[in-house]
mmCIF file with all atom_site columns, C-alpha atoms in Angstrom:
data_model
loop_
_atom_site.group_PDB
_atom_site.id
_atom_site.type_symbol
_atom_site.label_atom_id
_atom_site.label_alt_id
_atom_site.label_comp_id
_atom_site.label_asym_id
_atom_site.label_entity_id
_atom_site.label_seq_id
_atom_site.pdbx_PDB_ins_code
_atom_site.Cartn_x
_atom_site.Cartn_y
_atom_site.Cartn_z
_atom_site.occupancy
_atom_site.B_iso_or_equiv
_atom_site.pdbx_formal_charge
_atom_site.auth_seq_id
_atom_site.auth_comp_id
_atom_site.auth_asym_id
_atom_site.auth_atom_id
_atom_site.pdbx_PDB_model_num
ATOM 1   C CA . UNK A 1 1   ? -17.231 9.192   -10.767 1.00 0.00 ? 450 UNK A CA 1
ATOM 2   C CA . UNK A 1 2   ? -14.493 9.071   -12.706 1.00 0.00 ? 451 UNK A CA 1
ATOM 3   C CA . UNK A 1 3   ? -13.706 5.186   -13.286 1.00 0.00 ? 452 UNK A CA 1
ATOM 4   C CA . UNK A 1 4   ? -10.188 5.942   -14.723 1.00 0.00 ? 453 UNK A CA 1
ATOM 5   C CA . UNK A 1 5   ? -9.411  7.282   -11.582 1.00 0.00 ? 454 UNK A CA 1
ATOM 6   C CA . UNK A 1 6   ? -10.863 4.670   -9.178  1.00 0.00 ? 455 UNK A CA 1
ATOM 7   C CA . UNK A 1 7   ? -9.356  1.584   -11.698 1.00 0.00 ? 456 UNK A CA 1
ATOM 8   C CA . UNK A 1 8   ? -5.179  3.336   -11.240 1.00 0.00 ? 457 UNK A CA 1
ATOM 9   C CA . UNK A 1 9   ? -5.371  2.005   -7.476  1.00 0.00 ? 458 UNK A CA 1
ATOM 10  C CA . UNK A 1 10  ? -6.899  -1.140  -6.743  1.00 0.00 ? 459 UNK A CA 1
ATOM 11  C CA . UNK A 1 11  ? -6.556  -3.621  -3.863  1.00 0.00 ? 460 UNK A CA 1
ATOM 12  C CA . UNK A 1 12  ? -7.760  -7.137  -2.676  1.00 0.00 ? 461 UNK A CA 1
ATOM 13  C CA . UNK A 1 13  ? -7.049  -8.401  0.119   1.00 0.00 ? 462 UNK A CA 1
ATOM 14  C CA . UNK A 1 14  ? -7.778  -11.617 2.497   1.00 0.00 ? 463 UNK A CA 1
ATOM 15  C CA . UNK A 1 15  ? -7.233  -12.533 5.505   1.00 0.00 ? 464 UNK A CA 1
ATOM 16  C CA . UNK A 1 16  ? -7.592  -12.511 9.924   1.00 0.00 ? 465 UNK A CA 1
ATOM 17  C CA . UNK A 1 17  ? -8.918  -8.871  12.001  1.00 0.00 ? 466 UNK A CA 1
ATOM 18  C CA . UNK A 1 18  ? -5.981  -8.779  14.490  1.00 0.00 ? 467 UNK A CA 1
ATOM 19  C CA . UNK A 1 19  ? -7.963  -5.104  16.379  1.00 0.00 ? 468 UNK A CA 1
ATOM 20  C CA . UNK A 1 20  ? -11.318 -4.278  17.462  1.00 0.00 ? 469 UNK A CA 1
ATOM 21  C CA . UNK A 1 21  ? -12.350 -1.325  15.161  1.00 0.00 ? 470 UNK A CA 1
ATOM 22  C CA . UNK A 1 22  ? -11.886 1.646   16.572  1.00 0.00 ? 471 UNK A CA 1
ATOM 23  C CA . UNK A 1 23  ? -12.920 5.605   15.615  1.00 0.00 ? 472 UNK A CA 1
ATOM 24  C CA . UNK A 1 24  ? -10.506 7.474   13.197  1.00 0.00 ? 473 UNK A CA 1
ATOM 25  C CA . UNK A 1 25  ? -12.802 10.588  11.831  1.00 0.00 ? 474 UNK A CA 1
ATOM 26  C CA . UNK A 1 26  ? -15.899 11.507  10.338  1.00 0.00 ? 475 UNK A CA 1
ATOM 27  C CA . UNK A 1 27  ? -16.766 13.224  7.026   1.00 0.00 ? 476 UNK A CA 1
ATOM 28  C CA . UNK A 1 28  ? -20.008 14.458  5.839   1.00 0.00 ? 477 UNK A CA 1
ATOM 29  C CA . UNK A 1 29  ? -21.490 13.070  8.631   1.00 0.00 ? 478 UNK A CA 1
ATOM 30  C CA . UNK A 1 30  ? -20.041 9.619   7.982   1.00 0.00 ? 479 UNK A CA 1
ATOM 31  C CA . UNK A 1 31  ? -18.033 8.042   10.401  1.00 0.00 ? 480 UNK A CA 1
ATOM 32  C CA . UNK A 1 32  ? -14.938 6.157   9.496   1.00 0.00 ? 481 UNK A CA 1
ATOM 33  C CA . UNK A 1 33  ? -12.978 3.364   11.632  1.00 0.00 ? 482 UNK A CA 1
ATOM 34  C CA . UNK A 1 34  ? -9.502  1.445   11.989  1.00 0.00 ? 483 UNK A CA 1
ATOM 35  C CA . UNK A 1 35  ? -8.124  -1.767  12.256  1.00 0.00 ? 484 UNK A CA 1
ATOM 36  C CA . UNK A 1 36  ? -5.658  -4.384  11.040  1.00 0.00 ? 485 UNK A CA 1
ATOM 37  C CA . UNK A 1 37  ? -5.578  -7.860  9.217   1.00 0.00 ? 486 UNK A CA 1
ATOM 38  C CA . UNK A 1 38  ? -3.341  -9.814  9.279   1.00 0.00 ? 487 UNK A CA 1
ATOM 39  C CA . UNK A 1 39  ? -2.773  -11.779 5.457   1.00 0.00 ? 488 UNK A CA 1
ATOM 40  C CA . UNK A 1 40  ? -0.328  -14.407 4.841   1.00 0.00 ? 489 UNK A CA 1
ATOM 41  C CA . UNK A 1 41  ? 2.207   -15.282 2.802   1.00 0.00 ? 490 UNK A CA 1
ATOM 42  C CA . UNK A 1 42  ? 3.349   -18.280 0.419   1.00 0.00 ? 491 UNK A CA 1
ATOM 43  C CA . UNK A 1 43  ? 6.398   -18.659 2.992   1.00 0.00 ? 492 UNK A CA 1
ATOM 44  C CA . UNK A 1 44  ? 5.868   -18.604 7.151   1.00 0.00 ? 493 UNK A CA 1
ATOM 45  C CA . UNK A 1 45  ? 5.447   -14.993 7.437   1.00 0.00 ? 494 UNK A CA 1
ATOM 46  C CA . UNK A 1 46  ? 2.530   -12.586 7.697   1.00 0.00 ? 495 UNK A CA 1
ATOM 47  C CA . UNK A 1 47  ? 1.791   -9.139  6.803   1.00 0.00 ? 496 UNK A CA 1
ATOM 48  C CA . UNK A 1 48  ? -0.155  -6.895  9.326   1.00 0.00 ? 497 UNK A CA 1
ATOM 49  C CA . UNK A 1 49  ? -2.193  -4.271  6.760   1.00 0.00 ? 498 UNK A CA 1
ATOM 50  C CA . UNK A 1 50  ? -3.896  -1.394  8.057   1.00 0.00 ? 499 UNK A CA 1
ATOM 51  C CA . UNK A 1 51  ? -7.096  -0.654  6.744   1.00 0.00 ? 500 UNK A CA 1
ATOM 52  C CA . UNK A 1 52  ? -9.891  2.683   6.909   1.00 0.00 ? 501 UNK A CA 1
ATOM 53  C CA . UNK A 1 53  ? -13.958 1.539   6.667   1.00 0.00 ? 502 UNK A CA 1
ATOM 54  C CA . UNK A 1 54  ? -16.707 3.234   6.960   1.00 0.00 ? 503 UNK A CA 1
ATOM 55  C CA . UNK A 1 55  ? -19.548 2.579   9.469   1.00 0.00 ? 504 UNK A CA 1
ATOM 56  C CA . UNK A 1 56  ? -21.937 2.025   7.045   1.00 0.00 ? 505 UNK A CA 1
ATOM 57  C CA . UNK A 1 57  ? -19.695 -0.954  5.898   1.00 0.00 ? 506 UNK A CA 1
ATOM 58  C CA . UNK A 1 58  ? -18.886 -2.252  9.357   1.00 0.00 ? 507 UNK A CA 1
ATOM 59  C CA . UNK A 1 59  ? -23.347 -2.481  10.382  1.00 0.00 ? 508 UNK A CA 1
ATOM 60  C CA . UNK A 1 60  ? -22.663 -6.101  9.478   1.00 0.00 ? 509 UNK A CA 1
ATOM 61  C CA . UNK A 1 61  ? -19.674 -6.037  12.282  1.00 0.00 ? 510 UNK A CA 1
ATOM 62  C CA . UNK A 1 62  ? -16.318 -6.978  11.646  1.00 0.00 ? 511 UNK A CA 1
ATOM 63  C CA . UNK A 1 63  ? -15.134 -9.031  14.976  1.00 0.00 ? 512 UNK A CA 1
ATOM 64  C CA . UNK A 1 64  ? -11.534 -10.193 16.133  1.00 0.00 ? 513 UNK A CA 1
ATOM 65  C CA . UNK A 1 65  ? -10.054 -13.275 14.259  1.00 0.00 ? 514 UNK A CA 1
ATOM 66  C CA . UNK A 1 66  ? -13.053 -13.077 11.816  1.00 0.00 ? 515 UNK A CA 1
ATOM 67  C CA . UNK A 1 67  ? -11.347 -14.050 8.178   1.00 0.00 ? 516 UNK A CA 1
ATOM 68  C CA . UNK A 1 68  ? -12.524 -11.691 5.641   1.00 0.00 ? 517 UNK A CA 1
ATOM 69  C CA . UNK A 1 69  ? -11.724 -10.508 2.124   1.00 0.00 ? 518 UNK A CA 1
ATOM 70  C CA . UNK A 1 70  ? -11.896 -6.559  1.858   1.00 0.00 ? 519 UNK A CA 1
ATOM 71  C CA . UNK A 1 71  ? -11.189 -4.696  -1.444  1.00 0.00 ? 520 UNK A CA 1
ATOM 72  C CA . UNK A 1 72  ? -10.591 -0.469  -2.171  1.00 0.00 ? 521 UNK A CA 1
ATOM 73  C CA . UNK A 1 73  ? -7.717  1.592   -2.675  1.00 0.00 ? 522 UNK A CA 1
ATOM 74  C CA . UNK A 1 74  ? -4.261  1.881   -0.353  1.00 0.00 ? 523 UNK A CA 1
ATOM 75  C CA . UNK A 1 75  ? -4.204  4.940   0.156   1.00 0.00 ? 524 UNK A CA 1
ATOM 76  C CA . UNK A 1 76  ? -1.092  7.713   2.115   1.00 0.00 ? 525 UNK A CA 1
ATOM 77  C CA . UNK A 1 77  ? -1.945  10.756  4.496   1.00 0.00 ? 526 UNK A CA 1
ATOM 78  C CA . UNK A 1 78  ? 0.186   12.375  6.510   1.00 0.00 ? 527 UNK A CA 1
ATOM 79  C CA . UNK A 1 79  ? 0.282   12.834  10.401  1.00 0.00 ? 528 UNK A CA 1
ATOM 80  C CA . UNK A 1 80  ? 2.450   14.949  11.996  1.00 0.00 ? 529 UNK A CA 1
ATOM 81  C CA . UNK A 1 81  ? 4.300   13.545  14.894  1.00 0.00 ? 530 UNK A CA 1
ATOM 82  C CA . UNK A 1 82  ? 6.702   14.872  17.185  1.00 0.00 ? 531 UNK A CA 1
ATOM 83  C CA . UNK A 1 83  ? 6.668   17.996  14.892  1.00 0.00 ? 532 UNK A CA 1
ATOM 84  C CA . UNK A 1 84  ? 7.809   15.759  11.687  1.00 0.00 ? 533 UNK A CA 1
ATOM 85  C CA . UNK A 1 85  ? 5.545   14.737  9.191   1.00 0.00 ? 534 UNK A CA 1
ATOM 86  C CA . UNK A 1 86  ? 5.509   11.373  8.432   1.00 0.00 ? 535 UNK A CA 1
ATOM 87  C CA . UNK A 1 87  ? 3.723   9.140   5.471   1.00 0.00 ? 536 UNK A CA 1
ATOM 88  C CA . UNK A 1 88  ? 1.357   6.824   6.410   1.00 0.00 ? 537 UNK A CA 1
ATOM 89  C CA . UNK A 1 89  ? -0.520  4.018   4.130   1.00 0.00 ? 538 UNK A CA 1
ATOM 90  C CA . UNK A 1 90  ? -3.833  2.398   5.092   1.00 0.00 ? 539 UNK A CA 1
ATOM 91  C CA . UNK A 1 91  ? -6.147  0.033   2.752   1.00 0.00 ? 540 UNK A CA 1
ATOM 92  C CA . UNK A 1 92  ? -9.270  2.425   2.263   1.00 0.00 ? 541 UNK A CA 1
ATOM 93  C CA . UNK A 1 93  ? -11.986 0.085   1.967   1.00 0.00 ? 542 UNK A CA 1
ATOM 94  C CA . UNK A 1 94  ? -14.595 0.040   -0.665  1.00 0.00 ? 543 UNK A CA 1
ATOM 95  C CA . UNK A 1 95  ? -16.246 -3.556  -0.815  1.00 0.00 ? 544 UNK A CA 1
ATOM 96  C CA . UNK A 1 96  ? -16.553 -6.249  1.442   1.00 0.00 ? 545 UNK A CA 1
ATOM 97  C CA . UNK A 1 97  ? -16.735 -8.964  -0.466  1.00 0.00 ? 546 UNK A CA 1
ATOM 98  C CA . UNK A 1 98  ? -17.527 -12.989 0.228   1.00 0.00 ? 547 UNK A CA 1
ATOM 99  C CA . UNK A 1 99  ? -14.696 -14.179 1.032   1.00 0.00 ? 548 UNK A CA 1
ATOM 100 C CA . UNK A 1 100 ? -13.039 -16.771 -1.145  1.00 0.00 ? 549 UNK A CA 1
ATOM 101 C CA . UNK A 1 101 ? -10.187 -19.362 0.052   1.00 0.00 ? 550 UNK A CA 1
ATOM 102 C CA . UNK A 1 102 ? -9.548  -19.604 -3.525  1.00 0.00 ? 551 UNK A CA 1
ATOM 103 C CA . UNK A 1 103 ? -8.539  -16.029 -3.842  1.00 0.00 ? 552 UNK A CA 1
ATOM 104 C CA . UNK A 1 104 ? -5.134  -14.958 -4.193  1.00 0.00 ? 553 UNK A CA 1
ATOM 105 C CA . UNK A 1 105 ? -4.901  -13.397 -0.368  1.00 0.00 ? 554 UNK A CA 1
ATOM 106 C CA . UNK A 1 106 ? -3.000  -10.113 -1.332  1.00 0.00 ? 555 UNK A CA 1
ATOM 107 C CA . UNK A 1 107 ? -3.312  -8.197  -4.793  1.00 0.00 ? 556 UNK A CA 1
ATOM 108 C CA . UNK A 1 108 ? -3.067  -4.443  -5.954  1.00 0.00 ? 557 UNK A CA 1
ATOM 109 C CA . UNK A 1 109 ? -2.837  -2.793  -8.994  1.00 0.00 ? 558 UNK A CA 1
ATOM 110 C CA . UNK A 1 110 ? -1.518  0.812   -9.610  1.00 0.00 ? 559 UNK A CA 1
ATOM 111 C CA . UNK A 1 111 ? -1.057  2.953   -12.154 1.00 0.00 ? 560 UNK A CA 1
ATOM 112 C CA . UNK A 1 112 ? 1.361   6.561   -11.176 1.00 0.00 ? 561 UNK A CA 1
ATOM 113 C CA . UNK A 1 113 ? 4.396   8.207   -11.993 1.00 0.00 ? 562 UNK A CA 1
ATOM 114 C CA . UNK A 1 114 ? 7.585   8.104   -10.692 1.00 0.00 ? 563 UNK A CA 1
ATOM 115 C CA . UNK A 1 115 ? 8.113   11.158  -8.069  1.00 0.00 ? 564 UNK A CA 1
ATOM 116 C CA . UNK A 1 116 ? 11.757  10.274  -6.814  1.00 0.00 ? 565 UNK A CA 1
ATOM 117 C CA . UNK A 1 117 ? 14.719  8.925   -8.621  1.00 0.00 ? 566 UNK A CA 1
ATOM 118 C CA . UNK A 1 118 ? 14.816  5.721   -8.173  1.00 0.00 ? 567 UNK A CA 1
ATOM 119 C CA . UNK A 1 119 ? 17.243  3.913   -5.115  1.00 0.00 ? 568 UNK A CA 1
ATOM 120 C CA . UNK A 1 120 ? 18.963  1.140   -6.892  1.00 0.00 ? 569 UNK A CA 1
ATOM 121 C CA . UNK A 1 121 ? 21.503  -0.987  -4.299  1.00 0.00 ? 570 UNK A CA 1
ATOM 122 C CA . UNK A 1 122 ? 22.456  -4.562  -3.576  1.00 0.00 ? 571 UNK A CA 1
ATOM 123 C CA . UNK A 1 123 ? 21.739  -6.672  -0.476  1.00 0.00 ? 572 UNK A CA 1
ATOM 124 C CA . UNK A 1 124 ? 24.852  -8.026  1.369   1.00 0.00 ? 573 UNK A CA 1
ATOM 125 C CA . UNK A 1 125 ? 23.223  -11.345 -0.180  1.00 0.00 ? 574 UNK A CA 1
ATOM 126 C CA . UNK A 1 126 ? 23.658  -10.063 -3.597  1.00 0.00 ? 575 UNK A CA 1
ATOM 127 C CA . UNK A 1 127 ? 19.580  -9.596  -4.392  1.00 0.00 ? 576 UNK A CA 1
ATOM 128 C CA . UNK A 1 128 ? 19.012  -6.515  -6.076  1.00 0.00 ? 577 UNK A CA 1
ATOM 129 C CA . UNK A 1 129 ? 17.106  -3.915  -5.183  1.00 0.00 ? 578 UNK A CA 1
ATOM 130 C CA . UNK A 1 130 ? 15.379  -0.677  -6.751  1.00 0.00 ? 579 UNK A CA 1
ATOM 131 C CA . UNK A 1 131 ? 12.855  1.405   -4.308  1.00 0.00 ? 580 UNK A CA 1
ATOM 132 C CA . UNK A 1 132 ? 10.287  3.660   -5.872  1.00 0.00 ? 581 UNK A CA 1
ATOM 133 C CA . UNK A 1 133 ? 8.437   6.613   -4.871  1.00 0.00 ? 582 UNK A CA 1
ATOM 134 C CA . UNK A 1 134 ? 5.362   6.496   -7.061  1.00 0.00 ? 583 UNK A CA 1
ATOM 135 C CA . UNK A 1 135 ? 2.522   9.361   -7.108  1.00 0.00 ? 584 UNK A CA 1
ATOM 136 C CA . UNK A 1 136 ? -1.429  7.912   -7.377  1.00 0.00 ? 585 UNK A CA 1
ATOM 137 C CA . UNK A 1 137 ? -4.044  9.993   -8.587  1.00 0.00 ? 586 UNK A CA 1
ATOM 138 C CA . UNK A 1 138 ? -7.360  10.081  -7.361  1.00 0.00 ? 587 UNK A CA 1
ATOM 139 C CA . UNK A 1 139 ? -10.648 11.626  -7.425  1.00 0.00 ? 588 UNK A CA 1
ATOM 140 C CA . UNK A 1 140 ? -10.428 15.592  -6.087  1.00 0.00 ? 589 UNK A CA 1
ATOM 141 C CA . UNK A 1 141 ? -7.541  16.478  -7.647  1.00 0.00 ? 590 UNK A CA 1
ATOM 142 C CA . UNK A 1 142 ? -5.648  14.271  -5.410  1.00 0.00 ? 591 UNK A CA 1
ATOM 143 C CA . UNK A 1 143 ? -2.773  11.809  -4.489  1.00 0.00 ? 592 UNK A CA 1
ATOM 144 C CA . UNK A 1 144 ? -1.247  9.278   -2.531  1.00 0.00 ? 593 UNK A CA 1
ATOM 145 C CA . UNK A 1 145 ? 2.129   9.281   -2.661  1.00 0.00 ? 594 UNK A CA 1
ATOM 146 C CA . UNK A 1 146 ? 3.083   4.901   -2.386  1.00 0.00 ? 595 UNK A CA 1
ATOM 147 C CA . UNK A 1 147 ? 6.252   3.113   -1.688  1.00 0.00 ? 596 UNK A CA 1
ATOM 148 C CA . UNK A 1 148 ? 7.291   0.740   -3.859  1.00 0.00 ? 597 UNK A CA 1
ATOM 149 C CA . UNK A 1 149 ? 10.223  -1.911  -3.782  1.00 0.00 ? 598 UNK A CA 1
ATOM 150 C CA . UNK A 1 150 ? 11.391  -3.742  -7.163  1.00 0.00 ? 599 UNK A CA 1
ATOM 151 C CA . UNK A 1 151 ? 13.523  -6.849  -7.039  1.00 0.00 ? 600 UNK A CA 1
ATOM 152 C CA . UNK A 1 152 ? 16.025  -8.745  -9.483  1.00 0.00 ? 601 UNK A CA 1
ATOM 153 C CA . UNK A 1 153 ? 15.354  -8.282  -13.325 1.00 0.00 ? 602 UNK A CA 1
ATOM 154 C CA . UNK A 1 154 ? 12.120  -5.397  -12.622 1.00 0.00 ? 603 UNK A CA 1
ATOM 155 C CA . UNK A 1 155 ? 14.730  -3.658  -10.348 1.00 0.00 ? 604 UNK A CA 1
ATOM 156 C CA . UNK A 1 156 ? 16.955  -3.705  -13.397 1.00 0.00 ? 605 UNK A CA 1
ATOM 157 C CA . UNK A 1 157 ? 14.801  -2.562  -15.336 1.00 0.00 ? 606 UNK A CA 1
ATOM 158 C CA . UNK A 1 158 ? 13.015  0.424   -13.729 1.00 0.00 ? 607 UNK A CA 1
ATOM 159 C CA . UNK A 1 159 ? 16.368  1.885   -12.139 1.00 0.00 ? 608 UNK A CA 1
ATOM 160 C CA . UNK A 1 160 ? 17.238  4.484   -15.306 1.00 0.00 ? 609 UNK A CA 1
ATOM 161 C CA . UNK A 1 161 ? 13.792  5.744   -15.651 1.00 0.00 ? 610 UNK A CA 1
ATOM 162 C CA . UNK A 1 162 ? 13.396  8.774   -15.477 1.00 0.00 ? 611 UNK A CA 1
ATOM 163 C CA . UNK A 1 163 ? 11.001  10.952  -12.741 1.00 0.00 ? 612 UNK A CA 1
ATOM 164 C CA . UNK A 1 164 ? 7.940   11.500  -14.537 1.00 0.00 ? 613 UNK A CA 1
ATOM 165 C CA . UNK A 1 165 ? 7.745   8.576   -16.020 1.00 0.00 ? 614 UNK A CA 1
ATOM 166 C CA . UNK A 1 166 ? 3.529   7.055   -16.155 1.00 0.00 ? 615 UNK A CA 1
ATOM 167 C CA . UNK A 1 167 ? 4.060   2.699   -15.083 1.00 0.00 ? 616 UNK A CA 1
ATOM 168 C CA . UNK A 1 168 ? 1.696   -0.071  -13.895 1.00 0.00 ? 617 UNK A CA 1
ATOM 169 C CA . UNK A 1 169 ? 2.045   -2.530  -11.164 1.00 0.00 ? 618 UNK A CA 1
ATOM 170 C CA . UNK A 1 170 ? 1.239   -5.408  -9.965  1.00 0.00 ? 619 UNK A CA 1
ATOM 171 C CA . UNK A 1 171 ? 2.281   -6.168  -6.873  1.00 0.00 ? 620 UNK A CA 1
ATOM 172 C CA . UNK A 1 172 ? 1.140   -6.813  -3.080  1.00 0.00 ? 621 UNK A CA 1
ATOM 173 C CA . UNK A 1 173 ? 1.037   -4.697  -0.726  1.00 0.00 ? 622 UNK A CA 1
ATOM 174 C CA . UNK A 1 174 ? 3.691   -5.593  2.574   1.00 0.00 ? 623 UNK A CA 1
ATOM 175 C CA . UNK A 1 175 ? 4.541   -4.576  5.887   1.00 0.00 ? 624 UNK A CA 1
ATOM 176 C CA . UNK A 1 176 ? 7.955   -4.911  7.036   1.00 0.00 ? 625 UNK A CA 1
ATOM 177 C CA . UNK A 1 177 ? 9.699   -4.358  10.353  1.00 0.00 ? 626 UNK A CA 1
ATOM 178 C CA . UNK A 1 178 ? 12.976  -2.082  10.389  1.00 0.00 ? 627 UNK A CA 1
ATOM 179 C CA . UNK A 1 179 ? 15.407  -0.125  13.066  1.00 0.00 ? 628 UNK A CA 1
ATOM 180 C CA . UNK A 1 180 ? 15.527  3.656   13.928  1.00 0.00 ? 629 UNK A CA 1
ATOM 181 C CA . UNK A 1 181 ? 18.110  4.876   15.650  1.00 0.00 ? 630 UNK A CA 1
ATOM 182 C CA . UNK A 1 182 ? 16.541  8.223   17.439  1.00 0.00 ? 631 UNK A CA 1
ATOM 183 C CA . UNK A 1 183 ? 18.361  11.358  18.505  1.00 0.00 ? 632 UNK A CA 1
ATOM 184 C CA . UNK A 1 184 ? 19.095  10.524  22.069  1.00 0.00 ? 633 UNK A CA 1
ATOM 185 C CA . UNK A 1 185 ? 20.755  7.176   20.571  1.00 0.00 ? 634 UNK A CA 1
ATOM 186 C CA . UNK A 1 186 ? 17.936  5.402   21.427  1.00 0.00 ? 635 UNK A CA 1
ATOM 187 C CA . UNK A 1 187 ? 17.195  2.011   18.610  1.00 0.00 ? 636 UNK A CA 1
ATOM 188 C CA . UNK A 1 188 ? 13.151  1.480   17.927  1.00 0.00 ? 637 UNK A CA 1
ATOM 189 C CA . UNK A 1 189 ? 11.232  -0.932  16.317  1.00 0.00 ? 638 UNK A CA 1
ATOM 190 C CA . UNK A 1 190 ? 9.153   0.381   13.240  1.00 0.00 ? 639 UNK A CA 1
ATOM 191 C CA . UNK A 1 191 ? 6.777   -0.559  10.891  1.00 0.00 ? 640 UNK A CA 1
ATOM 192 C CA . UNK A 1 192 ? 6.898   0.270   7.051   1.00 0.00 ? 641 UNK A CA 1
ATOM 193 C CA . UNK A 1 193 ? 4.454   -0.672  4.273   1.00 0.00 ? 642 UNK A CA 1
ATOM 194 C CA . UNK A 1 194 ? 4.948   -0.588  0.367   1.00 0.00 ? 643 UNK A CA 1
ATOM 195 C CA . UNK A 1 195 ? 3.976   -2.424  -2.234  1.00 0.00 ? 644 UNK A CA 1
ATOM 196 C CA . UNK A 1 196 ? 6.409   -5.418  -3.092  1.00 0.00 ? 645 UNK A CA 1
ATOM 197 C CA . UNK A 1 197 ? 6.049   -5.612  -7.358  1.00 0.00 ? 646 UNK A CA 1
ATOM 198 C CA . UNK A 1 198 ? 5.968   -8.496  -8.830  1.00 0.00 ? 647 UNK A CA 1
ATOM 199 C CA . UNK A 1 199 ? 5.602   -6.848  -12.360 1.00 0.00 ? 648 UNK A CA 1
ATOM 200 C CA . UNK A 1 200 ? 6.521   -3.436  -13.438 1.00 0.00 ? 649 UNK A CA 1
ATOM 201 C CA . UNK A 1 201 ? 5.753   -2.000  -17.144 1.00 0.00 ? 650 UNK A CA 1
ATOM 202 C CA . UNK A 1 202 ? 6.266   1.765   -18.607 1.00 0.00 ? 651 UNK A CA 1
ATOM 203 C CA . UNK A 1 203 ? 2.825   3.044   -19.528 1.00 0.00 ? 652 UNK A CA 1
ATOM 204 C CA . UNK A 1 204 ? 2.023   2.133   -22.870 1.00 0.00 ? 653 UNK A CA 1
ATOM 205 C CA . UNK A 1 205 ? 2.764   5.996   -24.190 1.00 0.00 ? 654 UNK A CA 1
ATOM 206 C CA . UNK A 1 206 ? 5.678   6.286   -22.714 1.00 0.00 ? 655 UNK A CA 1
ATOM 207 C CA . UNK A 1 207 ? 6.912   2.614   -23.841 1.00 0.00 ? 656 UNK A CA 1
ATOM 208 C CA . UNK A 1 208 ? 6.664   3.919   -27.772 1.00 0.00 ? 657 UNK A CA 1
#
């Protein structure tokens, strides 16, 4: 096992299970299930984070309404919807630690490469934002593509970083509703998932 790749992407969330786990797929004879976790923010809002978990970790059961801690990696995959490929994110659970109310309920640390030119903009309320897409390597020559959003001084710091820059990010996983106008003119509410950045640094080798 490549522990460096394991440490490229480490996430832990604590919250309430909102859906009964449902079968997703099977791999090498092992079944995997999907559900979602409602995770509180410091404000009155919450993030609803999808997760994927092995039947082996479900042996003791996870029930709707239960408060749990889940640790693993934020993964991306492409799903074909209406003939178009859509990037979806899920927390791939590797461990279900004992719940600790003193733990930060939503943390993620990733090391990845900027794979699209950063998009810097200003909100109507004059808040600086920079959108990033990071490629995070994992085992078996695969990568996860994780949308990230930086604010304020972090946005200014990273806005001119060239594609290919290696960065270290600490933040939280967030869900966000947005409006999508369809071809027939109707408006549909959808959910986007991304990493909200608390701290971002150029990888030491790139910073020299």
